[in-house]
């Protein structure tokens, strides 16, 4: 098939491609852009055809001619079939340019007339294909697209290979896809040009599988279901989509602990070789498919006496992977195990589980198999499952505990104590711990349809609220219902008021209200003797007071850390340990903060607390970023973001921190995108607290990207948000210095000084030494903008040393950069009658410090400054006396307003300084413009600058 310049593939293939294939698509496209060829390879269903179609659509427009073929296994025996697909429609175009012998051989091969063969017309045919490609390329670039290259007939493959090796600089490129099932792909490269790039497509990650299923509309699927789909499919997109489709079409979901239903299409694909197995070998494989970690010893214990011979038979057929060492029995692909289990009758599956319930050595596995072998309710089975769930919880496997808890509830008689719903709620709480919020919410909603006991109803409502995460506005209607269910029970009310504290913070954006609710919850919990809730409320109160700059914060932190402690609260991301970490890092105690958060991260990983792990990875990344270990911070931030997206929790917060890390050590464009993503999450959730953090990250990324005007817009909004929230501690977001620096860059030193002065007052009251140092760095730049270079240089040198002593490596490097830049600027200014400015105008120290931090975006700024030189900063904030002559005809108020405009003050700043309204400022400026014969405040500044030059 031949398509000319207007070749366009349907856009449907592109969305699937960008899910998990971004890097390889980019490398393949760059290879094509350089004039090279690409060979995509990987197993069946891995997405080769999708990528090939998208690349052809993306790059085909740049080729004059696209030659395309797609072979099939059933037609691979037909000689020259692929050649006919490629050249059939262009034969008339090129035949006249071929020598007679070559033309005859090619026409005979393509039409079937004359019974041409490679053996008889070999050289003529080879030369004909080469000549045809050269003739087409003489009119413009040629792209050869071949899918399922492994099924090309041998004659066509040989001819293409001959031509490909001899094309040289001829503008002919090949884009091919070939299936490789473990074997080498080198032999396919022989049919490709020498410069071909081989690109292997590997399995998708769980997050990518989730995105693919979501794109195809297979939603909503719980995290546990997506995890099972990923495991069963092995990350193969075709298999994952088929499994997702089967689940979407199935009226019932699989029972806890059971494999996924495998559609007939996939069963036929992977089980065609089962018919060659003996019945006994098939039963042995069924036992292996039901076991969590099958070994030969387990198969023997389950009654499979000839396991060695039967597994060897299966391995010879490619159903099992051969292991060089170790006792494991591993299927060649997880889908084989799932399909084998799905094929077996229910009675046979129960018999297998019964055998494994005594053969398995692990008590959790024994309990799971016992449950799957049992039908109906059975209090003994339920009790064993509940014990197994508790053991899984202690081992740090809350997801397993949730699954076992649901099985326990299924086998619990209705009149038992504890009852089935109580066990379901425990399973829901385990699911919350495991980060499976959707599963937890479904369980709780189900319980609420039946529960009448207030304690159970409140407990279920708490799960619903917890599952909402930051989107508490979505469950706002729940609070009146849960308050009614709680009645006057102080223990139940404590749970509700703790969640109301979060609502006050996240939904209302009111720190004062949130603090009061937390304080009330702590009192109620103490009255109800609920130490866990009391500690959680105290921890929340402590964190809120810390962010508010409340004087009682240290005392509340100490109360939250008093014994007796609850191990769960101690390591929870909203618990006492987390509150202590926040206090330490905001108080510039970086080594203690790192030690605290490292220990907390270790513990939550041991316990399997996924949401806490997401947040603690972020906290540790933040700590490393402040200490100047930017590369380490970037790795941690990316890990936190991957886990957050995988779990579907904390995505906005992790994207925010990842943005800061990318802007400091990675890709600035990605930093901007992540900050906007974080802001979008916060906007959707109605979370003003995280919205301010996301916008602060955006402002920082914009500053690093060299867009100070955008930085000012973002950070001005942060200032408004935090003022409304009641956040007074500048160590919370540390954006104030960035705002002041950006304001200087856009010519607003007056507003910059106001930001510095206001922030400094809070920082002095709270003892925030690092914040004070950063503010001094910004103030030095304000001074430089006003022409006070010597004072600015002295202050910057002092700031650099102070930040170094405090351990803020990146801020120290930024101070060194500002110092070097100012020296370079000052050196360019005339120094008639003055002593030389102190220090050399060198960027070496800044470059050294940024390299030590691995702060690559900042290092690129240093390189750019060295290469381009620095533009001197002209004093701008104080109008010279001669400029004031033009103001003599103005009234007193008009003169004051005009003078402040010359200093760079905004209308709002002028109103604040002169104790008048902004509208009065605007009206006064209108009169000034009329009297001076100008049109805008810019003309006032120009007037000052013009008088200065006379």
GROMACS .gro file of C-alpha atoms in nm, residues 467-720:
model
  254
  467UNK     CA    1  -1.178   0.788   5.191
  468UNK     CA    2  -1.258   1.136   5.056
  469UNK     CA    3  -0.899   1.244   5.127
  470UNK     CA    4  -0.849   1.614   5.057
  471UNK     CA    5  -1.186   1.636   4.877
  472UNK     CA    6  -1.378   1.683   5.201
  473UNK     CA    7  -1.618   1.918   5.027
  474UNK     CA    8  -1.756   1.613   4.845
  475UNK     CA    9  -1.878   1.463   5.175
  476UNK     CA   10  -1.999   1.786   5.335
  477UNK     CA   11  -2.353   1.649   5.365
  478UNK     CA   12  -2.226   1.360   5.578
  479UNK     CA   13  -2.147   1.570   5.887
  480UNK     CA   14  -2.506   1.645   6.001
  481UNK     CA   15  -2.591   1.275   5.966
  482UNK     CA   16  -2.289   1.154   6.159
  483UNK     CA   17  -2.346   1.412   6.436
  484UNK     CA   18  -2.701   1.281   6.471
  485UNK     CA   19  -2.572   0.922   6.486
  486UNK     CA   20  -2.312   1.015   6.750
  487UNK     CA   21  -2.574   1.158   6.985
  488UNK     CA   22  -2.419   1.267   7.316
  489UNK     CA   23  -2.152   0.996   7.334
  490UNK     CA   24  -1.822   1.185   7.396
  491UNK     CA   25  -1.612   0.914   7.234
  492UNK     CA   26  -1.817   0.917   6.915
  493UNK     CA   27  -1.840   1.296   6.915
  494UNK     CA   28  -1.461   1.317   6.945
  495UNK     CA   29  -1.430   1.127   6.615
  496UNK     CA   30  -1.673   1.364   6.446
  497UNK     CA   31  -1.513   1.683   6.577
  498UNK     CA   32  -1.170   1.561   6.471
  499UNK     CA   33  -1.300   1.534   6.114
  500UNK     CA   34  -1.473   1.873   6.153
  501UNK     CA   35  -1.131   2.017   6.236
  502UNK     CA   36  -1.007   1.892   5.899
  503UNK     CA   37  -1.318   2.031   5.732
  504UNK     CA   38  -1.252   2.373   5.885
  505UNK     CA   39  -0.900   2.367   5.746
  506UNK     CA   40  -0.958   2.215   5.403
  507UNK     CA   41  -1.309   2.329   5.310
  508UNK     CA   42  -1.345   2.655   5.502
  509UNK     CA   43  -0.977   2.753   5.493
  510UNK     CA   44  -1.004   2.873   5.853
  511UNK     CA   45  -0.708   2.780   6.071
  512UNK     CA   46  -0.864   2.932   6.382
  513UNK     CA   47  -1.182   2.725   6.343
  514UNK     CA   48  -0.977   2.412   6.269
  515UNK     CA   49  -0.767   2.464   6.582
  516UNK     CA   50  -1.076   2.510   6.801
  517UNK     CA   51  -1.240   2.195   6.664
  518UNK     CA   52  -0.921   1.994   6.723
  519UNK     CA   53  -0.895   2.124   7.079
  520UNK     CA   54  -1.260   2.032   7.141
  521UNK     CA   55  -1.208   1.685   6.991
  522UNK     CA   56  -0.911   1.623   7.220
  523UNK     CA   57  -1.119   1.713   7.528
  524UNK     CA   58  -1.406   1.488   7.419
  525UNK     CA   59  -1.170   1.199   7.346
  526UNK     CA   60  -1.012   1.233   7.691
  527UNK     CA   61  -1.360   1.226   7.844
  528UNK     CA   62  -1.448   0.919   7.640
  529UNK     CA   63  -1.113   0.754   7.724
  530UNK     CA   64  -1.019   0.726   7.356
  531UNK     CA   65  -0.646   0.786   7.371
  532UNK     CA   66  -0.591   0.731   6.998
  533UNK     CA   67  -0.836   1.002   6.894
  534UNK     CA   68  -0.708   1.232   7.168
  535UNK     CA   69  -0.353   1.201   7.035
  536UNK     CA   70  -0.463   1.252   6.675
  537UNK     CA   71  -0.655   1.566   6.773
  538UNK     CA   72  -0.362   1.701   6.975
  539UNK     CA   73  -0.128   1.634   6.685
  540UNK     CA   74  -0.360   1.818   6.448
  541UNK     CA   75  -0.386   2.108   6.693
  542UNK     CA   76  -0.007   2.121   6.723
  543UNK     CA   77   0.047   2.125   6.347
  544UNK     CA   78  -0.219   2.393   6.299
  545UNK     CA   79  -0.071   2.613   6.571
  546UNK     CA   80   0.276   2.571   6.419
  547UNK     CA   81   0.156   2.692   6.081
  548UNK     CA   82  -0.036   2.979   6.240
  549UNK     CA   83   0.266   3.093   6.438
  550UNK     CA   84   0.055   3.042   6.751
  551UNK     CA   85   0.252   3.088   7.075
  552UNK     CA   86   0.102   2.771   7.223
  553UNK     CA   87   0.243   2.542   6.952
  554UNK     CA   88   0.550   2.413   7.148
  555UNK     CA   89   0.337   2.322   7.448
  556UNK     CA   90   0.079   2.141   7.233
  557UNK     CA   91   0.355   1.945   7.058
  558UNK     CA   92   0.479   1.830   7.399
  559UNK     CA   93   0.125   1.726   7.502
  560UNK     CA   94   0.090   1.525   7.183
  561UNK     CA   95   0.416   1.344   7.260
  562UNK     CA   96   0.332   1.252   7.621
  563UNK     CA   97   0.289   0.893   7.726
  564UNK     CA   98   0.099   0.674   7.693
  565UNK     CA   99   0.147   0.681   7.318
  566UNK     CA  100  -0.041   0.487   7.054
  567UNK     CA  101   0.196   0.314   6.805
  568UNK     CA  102  -0.039   0.384   6.514
  569UNK     CA  103  -0.068   0.755   6.593
  570UNK     CA  104   0.304   0.786   6.663
  571UNK     CA  105   0.388   0.706   6.301
  572UNK     CA  106   0.076   0.833   6.123
  573UNK     CA  107   0.128   1.118   5.877
  574UNK     CA  108  -0.113   1.329   6.084
  575UNK     CA  109   0.017   1.199   6.416
  576UNK     CA  110   0.249   1.320   6.689
  577UNK     CA  111   0.571   1.227   6.511
  578UNK     CA  112   0.465   1.421   6.205
  579UNK     CA  113   0.375   1.724   6.420
  580UNK     CA  114   0.719   1.710   6.580
  581UNK     CA  115   0.883   1.690   6.237
  582UNK     CA  116   0.698   2.001   6.120
  583UNK     CA  117   0.810   2.189   6.428
  584UNK     CA  118   1.172   2.081   6.381
  585UNK     CA  119   1.197   2.169   6.014
  586UNK     CA  120   1.028   2.506   6.059
  587UNK     CA  121   1.264   2.578   6.349
  588UNK     CA  122   1.572   2.516   6.129
  589UNK     CA  123   1.667   2.195   6.312
  590UNK     CA  124   1.739   2.010   5.989
  591UNK     CA  125   1.952   1.716   6.118
  592UNK     CA  126   1.689   1.633   6.383
  593UNK     CA  127   1.411   1.671   6.126
  594UNK     CA  128   1.585   1.431   5.888
  595UNK     CA  129   1.642   1.172   6.162
  596UNK     CA  130   1.278   1.200   6.273
  597UNK     CA  131   1.124   1.162   5.930
  598UNK     CA  132   1.362   0.880   5.831
  599UNK     CA  133   1.257   0.679   6.136
  600UNK     CA  134   0.889   0.747   6.065
  601UNK     CA  135   0.926   0.641   5.703
  602UNK     CA  136   1.092   0.318   5.806
  603UNK     CA  137   0.808   0.238   6.047
  604UNK     CA  138   0.520   0.311   5.808
  605UNK     CA  139   0.685   0.095   5.544
  606UNK     CA  140   0.706  -0.186   5.798
  607UNK     CA  141   0.337  -0.141   5.875
  608UNK     CA  142   0.229  -0.105   5.511
  609UNK     CA  143   0.074   0.239   5.572
  610UNK     CA  144   0.070   0.354   5.210
  611UNK     CA  145  -0.078   0.702   5.254
  612UNK     CA  146   0.167   0.783   5.532
  613UNK     CA  147   0.452   0.653   5.317
  614UNK     CA  148   0.348   0.890   5.036
  615UNK     CA  149   0.357   1.188   5.271
  616UNK     CA  150   0.677   1.089   5.453
  617UNK     CA  151   0.861   1.043   5.125
  618UNK     CA  152   0.752   1.397   5.043
  619UNK     CA  153   0.861   1.527   5.385
  620UNK     CA  154   1.202   1.365   5.348
  621UNK     CA  155   1.237   1.508   4.997
  622UNK     CA  156   1.155   1.853   5.136
  623UNK     CA  157   1.422   1.811   5.404
  624UNK     CA  158   1.684   1.703   5.152
  625UNK     CA  159   1.591   1.995   4.927
  626UNK     CA  160   1.646   2.244   5.207
  627UNK     CA  161   1.980   2.094   5.302
  628UNK     CA  162   2.097   2.120   4.943
  629UNK     CA  163   2.085   1.750   4.851
  630UNK     CA  164   1.877   1.833   4.546
  631UNK     CA  165   1.947   1.516   4.350
  632UNK     CA  166   1.840   1.299   4.642
  633UNK     CA  167   1.535   1.521   4.691
  634UNK     CA  168   1.437   1.476   4.326
  635UNK     CA  169   1.459   1.097   4.353
  636UNK     CA  170   1.246   1.094   4.668
  637UNK     CA  171   0.991   1.337   4.526
  638UNK     CA  172   0.951   1.130   4.210
  639UNK     CA  173   0.910   0.815   4.421
  640UNK     CA  174   0.643   0.986   4.631
  641UNK     CA  175   0.460   1.100   4.319
  642UNK     CA  176   0.472   0.752   4.161
  643UNK     CA  177   0.333   0.596   4.477
  644UNK     CA  178   0.068   0.867   4.513
  645UNK     CA  179  -0.054   0.816   4.158
  646UNK     CA  180  -0.048   0.440   4.200
  647UNK     CA  181  -0.253   0.462   4.519
  648UNK     CA  182  -0.467   0.756   4.407
  649UNK     CA  183  -0.396   0.946   4.730
  650UNK     CA  184  -0.195   1.259   4.805
  651UNK     CA  185  -0.137   1.328   4.436
  652UNK     CA  186  -0.165   1.706   4.462
  653UNK     CA  187   0.074   1.734   4.756
  654UNK     CA  188   0.327   1.502   4.594
  655UNK     CA  189   0.303   1.688   4.263
  656UNK     CA  190   0.368   2.014   4.449
  657UNK     CA  191   0.688   1.884   4.611
  658UNK     CA  192   0.796   1.715   4.290
  659UNK     CA  193   0.762   2.053   4.119
  660UNK     CA  194   0.996   2.214   4.371
  661UNK     CA  195   1.247   1.932   4.327
  662UNK     CA  196   1.228   1.940   3.946
  663UNK     CA  197   1.281   2.318   3.944
  664UNK     CA  198   1.585   2.275   4.168
  665UNK     CA  199   1.747   1.965   4.021
  666UNK     CA  200   1.559   1.842   3.715
  667UNK     CA  201   1.342   1.972   3.433
  668UNK     CA  202   1.196   2.321   3.476
  669UNK     CA  203   0.921   2.265   3.218
  670UNK     CA  204   0.814   1.955   3.408
  671UNK     CA  205   0.826   2.158   3.729
  672UNK     CA  206   0.582   2.410   3.582
  673UNK     CA  207   0.348   2.134   3.464
  674UNK     CA  208   0.355   1.958   3.801
  675UNK     CA  209   0.285   2.279   3.992
  676UNK     CA  210  -0.016   2.350   3.771
  677UNK     CA  211  -0.132   1.991   3.819
  678UNK     CA  212  -0.105   2.033   4.196
  679UNK     CA  213  -0.298   2.360   4.181
  680UNK     CA  214  -0.568   2.193   3.970
  681UNK     CA  215  -0.599   1.912   4.227
  682UNK     CA  216  -0.637   2.166   4.507
  683UNK     CA  217  -0.889   2.374   4.312
  684UNK     CA  218  -1.101   2.066   4.237
  685UNK     CA  219  -1.082   1.951   4.600
  686UNK     CA  220  -1.158   2.301   4.727
  687UNK     CA  221  -0.841   2.280   4.936
  688UNK     CA  222  -0.713   2.634   4.986
  689UNK     CA  223  -0.429   2.521   5.211
  690UNK     CA  224  -0.267   2.306   4.942
  691UNK     CA  225  -0.364   2.554   4.674
  692UNK     CA  226  -0.135   2.809   4.838
  693UNK     CA  227   0.147   2.550   4.850
  694UNK     CA  228   0.096   2.459   4.485
  695UNK     CA  229   0.100   2.823   4.375
  696UNK     CA  230   0.414   2.883   4.581
  697UNK     CA  231   0.579   2.594   4.395
  698UNK     CA  232   0.456   2.741   4.066
  699UNK     CA  233   0.603   3.080   4.155
  700UNK     CA  234   0.939   2.922   4.236
  701UNK     CA  235   0.942   2.727   3.909
  702UNK     CA  236   0.855   3.044   3.718
  703UNK     CA  237   1.141   3.225   3.889
  704UNK     CA  238   1.386   2.951   3.793
  705UNK     CA  239   1.244   2.958   3.439
  706UNK     CA  240   1.329   3.330   3.418
  707UNK     CA  241   0.975   3.468   3.427
  708UNK     CA  242   0.964   3.706   3.726
  709UNK     CA  243   0.638   3.869   3.617
  710UNK     CA  244   0.460   3.532   3.632
  711UNK     CA  245   0.630   3.464   3.965
  712UNK     CA  246   0.486   3.785   4.106
  713UNK     CA  247   0.136   3.696   3.987
  714UNK     CA  248   0.149   3.351   4.145
  715UNK     CA  249   0.304   3.459   4.474
  716UNK     CA  250   0.080   3.761   4.519
  717UNK     CA  251  -0.210   3.518   4.515
  718UNK     CA  252  -0.029   3.300   4.768
  719UNK     CA  253   0.006   3.604   4.991
  720UNK     CA  254  -0.368   3.671   4.970
   0.00000   0.00000   0.00000
